[in-house]
Short mmCIF file of C-alpha atoms in Angstrom, two decimals:
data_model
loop_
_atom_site.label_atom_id
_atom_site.label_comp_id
_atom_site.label_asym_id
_atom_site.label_seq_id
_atom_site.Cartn_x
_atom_site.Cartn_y
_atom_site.Cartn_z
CA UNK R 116 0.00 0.00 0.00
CA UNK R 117 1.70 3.10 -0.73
CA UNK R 118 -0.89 5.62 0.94
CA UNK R 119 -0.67 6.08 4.42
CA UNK R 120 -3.60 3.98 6.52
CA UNK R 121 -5.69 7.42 7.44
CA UNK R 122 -5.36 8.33 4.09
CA UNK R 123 -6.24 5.25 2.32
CA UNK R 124 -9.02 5.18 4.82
CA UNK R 125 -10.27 8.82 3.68
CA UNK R 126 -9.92 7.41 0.52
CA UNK R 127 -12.31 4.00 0.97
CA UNK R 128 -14.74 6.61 2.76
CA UNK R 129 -14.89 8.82 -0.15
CA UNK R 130 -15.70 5.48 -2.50
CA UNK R 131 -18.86 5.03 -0.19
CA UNK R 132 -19.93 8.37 -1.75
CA UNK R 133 -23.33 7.95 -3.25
CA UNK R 134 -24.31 4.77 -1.42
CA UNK R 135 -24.39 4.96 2.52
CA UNK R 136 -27.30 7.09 2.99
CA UNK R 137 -28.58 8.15 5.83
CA UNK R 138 -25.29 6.54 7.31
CA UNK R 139 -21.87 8.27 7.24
CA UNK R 140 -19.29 7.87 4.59
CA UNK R 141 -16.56 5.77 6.72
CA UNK R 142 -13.00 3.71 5.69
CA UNK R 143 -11.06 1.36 7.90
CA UNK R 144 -7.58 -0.06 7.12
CA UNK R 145 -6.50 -2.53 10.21
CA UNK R 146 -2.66 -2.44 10.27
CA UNK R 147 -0.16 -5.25 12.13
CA UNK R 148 2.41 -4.05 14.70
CA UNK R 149 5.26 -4.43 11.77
CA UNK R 150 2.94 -2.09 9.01
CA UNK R 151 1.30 -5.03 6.93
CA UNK R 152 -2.37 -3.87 6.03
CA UNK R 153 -4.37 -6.81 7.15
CA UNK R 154 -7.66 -5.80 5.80
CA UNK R 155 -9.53 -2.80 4.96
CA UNK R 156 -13.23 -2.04 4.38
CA UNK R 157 -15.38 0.64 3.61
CA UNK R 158 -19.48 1.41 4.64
CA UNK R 159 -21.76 -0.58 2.77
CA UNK R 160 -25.42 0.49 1.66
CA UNK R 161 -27.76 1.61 5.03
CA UNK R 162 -28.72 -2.52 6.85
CA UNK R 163 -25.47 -3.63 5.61
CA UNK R 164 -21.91 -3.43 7.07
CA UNK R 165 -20.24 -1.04 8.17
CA UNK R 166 -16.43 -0.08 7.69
CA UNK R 167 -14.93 -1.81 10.67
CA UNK R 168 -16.83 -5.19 9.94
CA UNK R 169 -16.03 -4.85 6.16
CA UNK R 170 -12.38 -4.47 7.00
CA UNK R 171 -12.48 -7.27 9.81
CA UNK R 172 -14.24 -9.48 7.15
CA UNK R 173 -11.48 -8.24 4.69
CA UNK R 174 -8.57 -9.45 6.93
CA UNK R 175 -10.55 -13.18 7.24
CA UNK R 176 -10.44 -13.45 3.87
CA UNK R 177 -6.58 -13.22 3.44
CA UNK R 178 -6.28 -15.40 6.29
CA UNK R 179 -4.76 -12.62 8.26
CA UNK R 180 -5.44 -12.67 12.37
CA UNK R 181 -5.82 -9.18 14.11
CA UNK R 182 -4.98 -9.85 17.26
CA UNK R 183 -2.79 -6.76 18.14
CA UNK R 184 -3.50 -4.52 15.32
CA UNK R 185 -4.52 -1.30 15.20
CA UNK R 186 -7.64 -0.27 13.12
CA UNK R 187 -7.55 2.70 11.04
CA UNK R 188 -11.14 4.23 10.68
CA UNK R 189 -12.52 7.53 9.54
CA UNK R 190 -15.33 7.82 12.22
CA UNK R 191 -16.04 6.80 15.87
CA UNK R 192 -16.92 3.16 15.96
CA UNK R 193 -20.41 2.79 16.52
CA UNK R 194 -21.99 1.71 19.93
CA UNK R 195 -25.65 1.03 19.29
CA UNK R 196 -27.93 -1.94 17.88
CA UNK R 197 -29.36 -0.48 14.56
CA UNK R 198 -29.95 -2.43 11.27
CA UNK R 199 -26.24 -3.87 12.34
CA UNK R 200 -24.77 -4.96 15.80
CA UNK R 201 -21.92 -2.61 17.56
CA UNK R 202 -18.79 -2.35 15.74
CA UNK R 203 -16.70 -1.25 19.07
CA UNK R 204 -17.71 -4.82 20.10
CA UNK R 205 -16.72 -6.54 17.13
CA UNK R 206 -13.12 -5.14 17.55
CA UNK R 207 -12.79 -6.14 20.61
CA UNK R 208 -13.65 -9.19 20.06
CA UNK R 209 -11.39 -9.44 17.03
CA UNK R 210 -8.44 -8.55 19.36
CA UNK R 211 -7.83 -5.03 18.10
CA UNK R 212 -5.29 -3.26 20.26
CA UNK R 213 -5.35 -0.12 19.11
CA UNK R 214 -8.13 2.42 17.34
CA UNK R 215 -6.91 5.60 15.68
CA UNK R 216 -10.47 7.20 14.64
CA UNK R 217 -10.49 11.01 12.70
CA UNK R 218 -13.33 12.19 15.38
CA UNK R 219 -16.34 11.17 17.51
CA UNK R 220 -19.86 10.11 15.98
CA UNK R 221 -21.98 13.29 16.29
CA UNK R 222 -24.82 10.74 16.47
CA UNK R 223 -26.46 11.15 20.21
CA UNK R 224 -26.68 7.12 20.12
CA UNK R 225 -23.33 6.70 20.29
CA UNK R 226 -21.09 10.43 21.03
CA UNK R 227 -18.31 8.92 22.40
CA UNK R 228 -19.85 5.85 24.09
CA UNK R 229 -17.90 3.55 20.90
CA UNK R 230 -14.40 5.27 22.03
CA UNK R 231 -15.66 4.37 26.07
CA UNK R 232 -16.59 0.72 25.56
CA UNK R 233 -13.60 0.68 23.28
CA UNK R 234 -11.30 1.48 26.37
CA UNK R 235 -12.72 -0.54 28.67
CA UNK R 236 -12.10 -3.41 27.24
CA UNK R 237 -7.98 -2.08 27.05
CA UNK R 238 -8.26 -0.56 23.82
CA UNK R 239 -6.36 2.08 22.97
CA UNK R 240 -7.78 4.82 20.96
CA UNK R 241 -6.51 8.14 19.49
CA UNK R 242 -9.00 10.93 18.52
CA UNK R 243 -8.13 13.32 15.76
CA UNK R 244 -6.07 12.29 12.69
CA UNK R 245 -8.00 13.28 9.42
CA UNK R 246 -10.50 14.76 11.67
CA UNK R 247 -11.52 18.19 9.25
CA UNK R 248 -11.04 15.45 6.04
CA UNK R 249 -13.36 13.57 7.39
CA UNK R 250 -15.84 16.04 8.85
CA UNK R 251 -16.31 17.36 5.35
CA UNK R 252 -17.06 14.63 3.22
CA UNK R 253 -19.79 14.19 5.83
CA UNK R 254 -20.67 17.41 6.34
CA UNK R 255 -24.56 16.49 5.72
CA UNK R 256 -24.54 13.71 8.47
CA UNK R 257 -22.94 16.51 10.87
CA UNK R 258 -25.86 18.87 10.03
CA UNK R 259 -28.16 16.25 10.50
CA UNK R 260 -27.55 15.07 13.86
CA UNK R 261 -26.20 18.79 15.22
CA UNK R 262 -28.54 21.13 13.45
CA UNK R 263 -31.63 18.99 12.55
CA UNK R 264 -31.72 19.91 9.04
CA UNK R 265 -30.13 18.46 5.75
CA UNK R 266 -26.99 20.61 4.21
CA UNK R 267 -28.56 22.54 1.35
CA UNK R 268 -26.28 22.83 -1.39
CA UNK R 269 -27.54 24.80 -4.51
CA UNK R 270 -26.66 23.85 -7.78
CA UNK R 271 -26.90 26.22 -10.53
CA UNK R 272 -25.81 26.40 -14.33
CA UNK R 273 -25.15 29.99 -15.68
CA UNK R 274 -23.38 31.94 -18.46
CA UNK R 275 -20.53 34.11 -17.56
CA UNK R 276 -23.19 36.66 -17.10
CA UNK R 277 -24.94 34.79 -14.62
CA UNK R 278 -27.87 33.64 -16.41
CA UNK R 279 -29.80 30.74 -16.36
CA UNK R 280 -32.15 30.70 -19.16
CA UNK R 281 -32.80 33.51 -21.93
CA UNK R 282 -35.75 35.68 -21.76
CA UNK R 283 -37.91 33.60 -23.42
CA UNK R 284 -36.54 30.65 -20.87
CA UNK R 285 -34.86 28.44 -22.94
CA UNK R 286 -32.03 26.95 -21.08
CA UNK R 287 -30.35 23.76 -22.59
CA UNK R 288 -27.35 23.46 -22.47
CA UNK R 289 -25.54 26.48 -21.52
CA UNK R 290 -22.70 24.15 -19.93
CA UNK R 291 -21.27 21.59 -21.83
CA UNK R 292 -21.39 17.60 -21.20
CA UNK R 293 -18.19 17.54 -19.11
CA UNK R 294 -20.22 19.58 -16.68
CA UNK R 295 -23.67 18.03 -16.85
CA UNK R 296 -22.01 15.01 -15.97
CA UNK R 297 -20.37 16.36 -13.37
CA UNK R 298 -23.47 17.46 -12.13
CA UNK R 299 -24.85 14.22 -11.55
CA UNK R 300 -22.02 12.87 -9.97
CA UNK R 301 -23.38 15.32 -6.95
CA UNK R 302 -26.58 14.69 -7.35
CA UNK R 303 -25.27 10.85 -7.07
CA UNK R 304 -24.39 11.84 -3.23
CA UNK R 305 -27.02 13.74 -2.48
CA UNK R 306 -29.58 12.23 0.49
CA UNK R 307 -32.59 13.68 -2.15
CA UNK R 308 -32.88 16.34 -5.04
CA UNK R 309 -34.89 19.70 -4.56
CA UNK R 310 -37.03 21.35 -7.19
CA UNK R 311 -39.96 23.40 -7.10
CA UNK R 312 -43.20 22.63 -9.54
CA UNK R 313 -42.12 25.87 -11.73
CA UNK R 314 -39.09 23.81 -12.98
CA UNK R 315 -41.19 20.73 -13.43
CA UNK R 316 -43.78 22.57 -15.29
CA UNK R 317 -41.54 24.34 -17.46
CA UNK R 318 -38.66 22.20 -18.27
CA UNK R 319 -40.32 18.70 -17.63
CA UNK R 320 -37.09 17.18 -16.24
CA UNK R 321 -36.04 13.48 -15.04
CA UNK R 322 -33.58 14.97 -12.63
CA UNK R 323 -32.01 11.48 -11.48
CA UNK R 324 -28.53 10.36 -11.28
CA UNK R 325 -28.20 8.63 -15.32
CA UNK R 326 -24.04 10.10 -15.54
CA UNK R 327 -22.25 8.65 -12.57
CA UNK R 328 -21.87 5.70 -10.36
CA UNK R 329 -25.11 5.25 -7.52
CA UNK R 330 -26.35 3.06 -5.37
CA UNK R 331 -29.46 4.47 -5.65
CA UNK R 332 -31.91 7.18 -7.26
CA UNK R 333 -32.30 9.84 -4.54
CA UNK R 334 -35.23 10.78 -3.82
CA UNK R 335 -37.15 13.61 -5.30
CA UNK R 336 -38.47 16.19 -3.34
CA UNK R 337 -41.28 18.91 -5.08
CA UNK R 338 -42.48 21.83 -3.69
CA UNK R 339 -45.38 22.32 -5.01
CA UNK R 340 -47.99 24.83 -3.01
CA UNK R 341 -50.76 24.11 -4.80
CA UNK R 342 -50.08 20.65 -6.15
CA UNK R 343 -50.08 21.27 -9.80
CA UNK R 344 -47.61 19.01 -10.58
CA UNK R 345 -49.20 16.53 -13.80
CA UNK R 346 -49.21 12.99 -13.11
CA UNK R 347 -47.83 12.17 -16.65
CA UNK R 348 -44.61 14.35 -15.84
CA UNK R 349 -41.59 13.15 -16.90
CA UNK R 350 -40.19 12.43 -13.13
CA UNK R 351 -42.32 9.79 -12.60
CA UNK R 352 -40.82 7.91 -15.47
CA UNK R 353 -37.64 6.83 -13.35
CA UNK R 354 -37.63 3.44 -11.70
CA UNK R 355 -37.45 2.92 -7.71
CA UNK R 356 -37.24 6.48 -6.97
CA UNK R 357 -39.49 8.20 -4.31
CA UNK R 358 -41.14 11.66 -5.32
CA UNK R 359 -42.29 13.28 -2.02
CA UNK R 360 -44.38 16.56 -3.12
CA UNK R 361 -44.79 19.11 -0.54
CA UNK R 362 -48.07 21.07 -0.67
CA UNK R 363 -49.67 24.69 1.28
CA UNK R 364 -53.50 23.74 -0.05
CA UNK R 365 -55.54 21.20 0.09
CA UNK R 366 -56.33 19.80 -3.34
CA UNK R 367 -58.16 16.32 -3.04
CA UNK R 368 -58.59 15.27 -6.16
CA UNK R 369 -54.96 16.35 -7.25
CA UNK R 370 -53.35 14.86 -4.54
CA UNK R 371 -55.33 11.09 -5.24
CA UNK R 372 -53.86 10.84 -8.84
CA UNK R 373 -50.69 12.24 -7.73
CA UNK R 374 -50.36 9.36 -5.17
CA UNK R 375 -51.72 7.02 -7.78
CA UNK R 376 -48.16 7.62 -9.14
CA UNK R 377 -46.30 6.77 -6.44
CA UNK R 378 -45.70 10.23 -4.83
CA UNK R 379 -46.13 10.90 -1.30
CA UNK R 380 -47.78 14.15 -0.45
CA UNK R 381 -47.38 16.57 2.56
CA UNK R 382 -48.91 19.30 3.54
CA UNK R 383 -46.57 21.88 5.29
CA UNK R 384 -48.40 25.31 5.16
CA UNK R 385 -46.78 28.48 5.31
CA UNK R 386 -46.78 32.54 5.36
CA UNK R 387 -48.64 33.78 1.86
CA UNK R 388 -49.83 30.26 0.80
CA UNK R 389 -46.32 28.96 0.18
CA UNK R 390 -44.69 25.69 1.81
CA UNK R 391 -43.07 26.38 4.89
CA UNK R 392 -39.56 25.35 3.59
CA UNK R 393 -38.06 25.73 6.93
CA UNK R 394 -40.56 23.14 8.07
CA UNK R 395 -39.74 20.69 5.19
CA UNK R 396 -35.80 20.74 5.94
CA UNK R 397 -36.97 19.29 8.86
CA UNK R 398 -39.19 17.07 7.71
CA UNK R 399 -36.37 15.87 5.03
CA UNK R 400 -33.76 15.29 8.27
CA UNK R 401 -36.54 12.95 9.89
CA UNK R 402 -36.38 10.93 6.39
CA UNK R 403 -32.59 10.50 6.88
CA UNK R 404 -31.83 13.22 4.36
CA UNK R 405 -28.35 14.40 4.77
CA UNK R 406 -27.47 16.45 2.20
CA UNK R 407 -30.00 18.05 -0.17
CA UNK R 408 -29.11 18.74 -3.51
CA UNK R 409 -31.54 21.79 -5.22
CA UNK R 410 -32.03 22.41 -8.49
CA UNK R 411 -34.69 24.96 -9.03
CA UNK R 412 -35.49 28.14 -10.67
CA UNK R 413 -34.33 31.57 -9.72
CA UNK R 414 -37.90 32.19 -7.59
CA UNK R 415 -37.17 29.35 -5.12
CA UNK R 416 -33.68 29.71 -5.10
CA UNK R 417 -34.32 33.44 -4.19
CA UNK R 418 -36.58 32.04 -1.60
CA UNK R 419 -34.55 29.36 0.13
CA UNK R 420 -31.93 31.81 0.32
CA UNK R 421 -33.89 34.82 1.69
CA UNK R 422 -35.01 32.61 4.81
CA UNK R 423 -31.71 31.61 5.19
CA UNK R 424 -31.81 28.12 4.31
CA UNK R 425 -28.74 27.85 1.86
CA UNK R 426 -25.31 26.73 3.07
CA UNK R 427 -23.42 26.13 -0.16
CA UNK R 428 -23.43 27.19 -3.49
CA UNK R 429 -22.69 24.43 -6.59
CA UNK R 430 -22.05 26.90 -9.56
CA UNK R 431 -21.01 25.99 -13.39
CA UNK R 432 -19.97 28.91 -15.48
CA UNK R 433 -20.38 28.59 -18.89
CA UNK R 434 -17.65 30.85 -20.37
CA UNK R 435 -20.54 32.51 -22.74
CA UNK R 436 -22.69 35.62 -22.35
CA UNK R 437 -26.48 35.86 -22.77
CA UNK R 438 -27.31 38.64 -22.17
CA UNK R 439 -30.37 40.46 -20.24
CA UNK R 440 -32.50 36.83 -19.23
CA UNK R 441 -33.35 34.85 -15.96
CA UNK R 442 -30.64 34.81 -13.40
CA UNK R 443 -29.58 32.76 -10.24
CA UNK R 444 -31.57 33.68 -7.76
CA UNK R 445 -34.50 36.17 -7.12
CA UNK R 446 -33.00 38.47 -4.35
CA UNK R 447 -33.02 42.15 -5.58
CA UNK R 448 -32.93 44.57 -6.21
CA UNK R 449 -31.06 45.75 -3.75
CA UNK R 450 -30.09 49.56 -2.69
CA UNK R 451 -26.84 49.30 -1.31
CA UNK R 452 -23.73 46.66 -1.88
CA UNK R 453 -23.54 46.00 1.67
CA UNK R 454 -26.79 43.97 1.84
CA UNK R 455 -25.50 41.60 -0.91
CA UNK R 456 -25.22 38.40 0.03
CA UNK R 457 -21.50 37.76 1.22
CA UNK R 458 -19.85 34.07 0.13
CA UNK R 459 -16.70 32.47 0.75
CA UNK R 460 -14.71 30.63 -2.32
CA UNK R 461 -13.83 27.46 -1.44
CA UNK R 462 -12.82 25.63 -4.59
CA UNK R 463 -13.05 27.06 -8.53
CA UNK R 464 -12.34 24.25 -11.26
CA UNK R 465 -12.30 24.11 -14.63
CA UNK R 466 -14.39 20.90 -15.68
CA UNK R 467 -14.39 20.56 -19.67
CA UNK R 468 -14.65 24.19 -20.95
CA UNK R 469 -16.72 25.24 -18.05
CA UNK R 470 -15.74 26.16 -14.67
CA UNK R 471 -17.07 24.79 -11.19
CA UNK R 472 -17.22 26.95 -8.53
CA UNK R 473 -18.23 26.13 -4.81
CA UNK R 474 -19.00 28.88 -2.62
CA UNK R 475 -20.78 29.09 1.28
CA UNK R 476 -22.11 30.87 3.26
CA UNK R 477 -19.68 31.97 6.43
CA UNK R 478 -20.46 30.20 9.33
CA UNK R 479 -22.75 27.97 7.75
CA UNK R 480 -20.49 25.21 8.37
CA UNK R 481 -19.78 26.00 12.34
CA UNK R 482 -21.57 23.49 14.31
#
């Protein structure tokens, strides 16, 4: 192995991208007193194994024993009877002298109880290697279990100009392949996909995951105030995917052929006769949702944002201009430059001709 074992760990946990949900993206490597990776695992799909088990079952199959070893993993070893049984016990059992974990489970189930039971028994465990790695690439989980609420990351598709669609709306492509692709591969690791009924209405999309590697179609959510959304639309074409359509109003008949379909409807009224969409972040963190990927016009972009609902930005540039048309979000207009709306830069790359830029919200990630 020529990565290091917290690295190669980070690295298993970034494969389970795209199919853990609602559990954590986690690697283990389990390494013998001399260096020799025994066996290494990462989480598998939510009621199957987790990293630690995966690794143990790794190190069994290469007819290595562990007695002694030290276990490499990404997250706090879990303490609690879910859909598996405790991995902190099944080290232990294994004979695993030492854990070296990135940081503790921010899950109230087990928040430090794994590292506890883990020392107990005589294990010795180290906190902190890889922690803000590791934090990151499960920043939704964190937000989840700390906050109560998904974390919302915005996707949006302009010109250089920052629009989305001409005047007259028309909108495909202004990125290129490279970056539609691209696209998906974050959908692909989303917890569910965001749009509003406008966008279905108007564009008539599929919005699954068709470009990159999944374990799963996320589900979609809808909001949809006044449940207008057609029951022959497009997104109900795509196999073994929930659609859960949020409604404001009461619409009987609407809702019956909408759950003839499949869809799940909820009514979460708000101010004005919209859907209270602080209510359905909520909502979406009591389905497991971890991180919510939106992809909606510039009205209900404007209005996540203006309640303060938004932590990141996912933005692909399109190095063309439009011209006057529809832009990112619906915010303005505004009378002085100090009540913009101030972002942080955290990564621009160029992806095919286009460019991706990331951007959040300060603070949004402090908790």
């Amino acid at each position: 192995m020529n990565l290091d074992p917290l690295t190669r760990a980070l690295e298993l946990a970034r494969q389970a991208t795209g199919f853990t949900e609602p559990n954590p993206r986690v690697g283990c490597v389990i390494v013998s007193p001399d260096g020799r990776v025994l066996g290494e695992g990462r989480t598998q799909p939510a009621g199957q194994p987790h990293a630690e088990i995966m690794a143990l079952a790794d190190a069994a199959a290469r007819g290595h024993a562990v007695q002694g070893a030290t276990a490499w993993v990404t997250l706090e070893p879990c303490s609690h009877h879910g859909r598996t049984g405790p991995c902190c016990d099944a080290l232990v059992a294994a004979g695993i002298a030492r854990v070296v974990a990135s940081l503790q489970d921010p899950n109230p189930l087990v928040a430090g109880q794994g590292f506890a039971r883990l020392r107990a028994a005589g294990v010795q465990v180290e906190v902190g290697p890889g922690a803000e790695a590791s934090r990151e690439l499960n920043i939704g989980f964190f937000s989840r279990m700390v906050r109560g609420t998904p974390w919302v990351r915005m996707k949006i598709a302009a010109s250089l100009d920052g629009q989305t669609a001409l005047a007259n709306g028309a909108s495909q492509w202004i990125t290129g392949e490279a970056a539609r692709a691209d696209g998906h591969a974050w959908r692909a690791r989303a917890g569910a996909i965001l749009t509003g009924v406008g966008t279905v209405l108007e564009d008539d999309p599929r919005l699954d995951v068709r470009q990159a590697p999944a374990g799963r179609q996320p589900p979609l959510v809808v909001v949809d105030s006044r449940l207008q959304t057609p029951p022959e639309a497009t997104l109900f074409s795509v196999a073994d995917r929930p659609v859960w359509i949020y409604a404001a109003e009461d619409q009987p008949e609407a809702q019956r052929r909408l759950e003839a379909r499949g869809a799940t409807v909820s009514h979460l009224p708000g101010p004005g006769g919209k859907v209270d969409l602080a209510a359905l972040l909520k909502d979406l963190a009591g389905r497991g949702v971890n991180e919510l990927h939106v992809e909606s016009g510039f009205k209900l972009n404007g209005s996540l944002l203006r309640e303060g609902l938004v932590d990141e930005f996912l933005v692909y540039l399109a190095p063309r201009l439009l011209g006057p048309g529809q832009g990112m979000v619906n915010i303005g207009p505004l009378a002085a430059l100090d009540q913009a709306v101030a972002l942080e830069f955290t990564e621009v790359e160029r992806v095919g001709p286009d460019l991706r830029v990331l951007a959040r919200l300060p603070g949004r990630d402090r908790f």
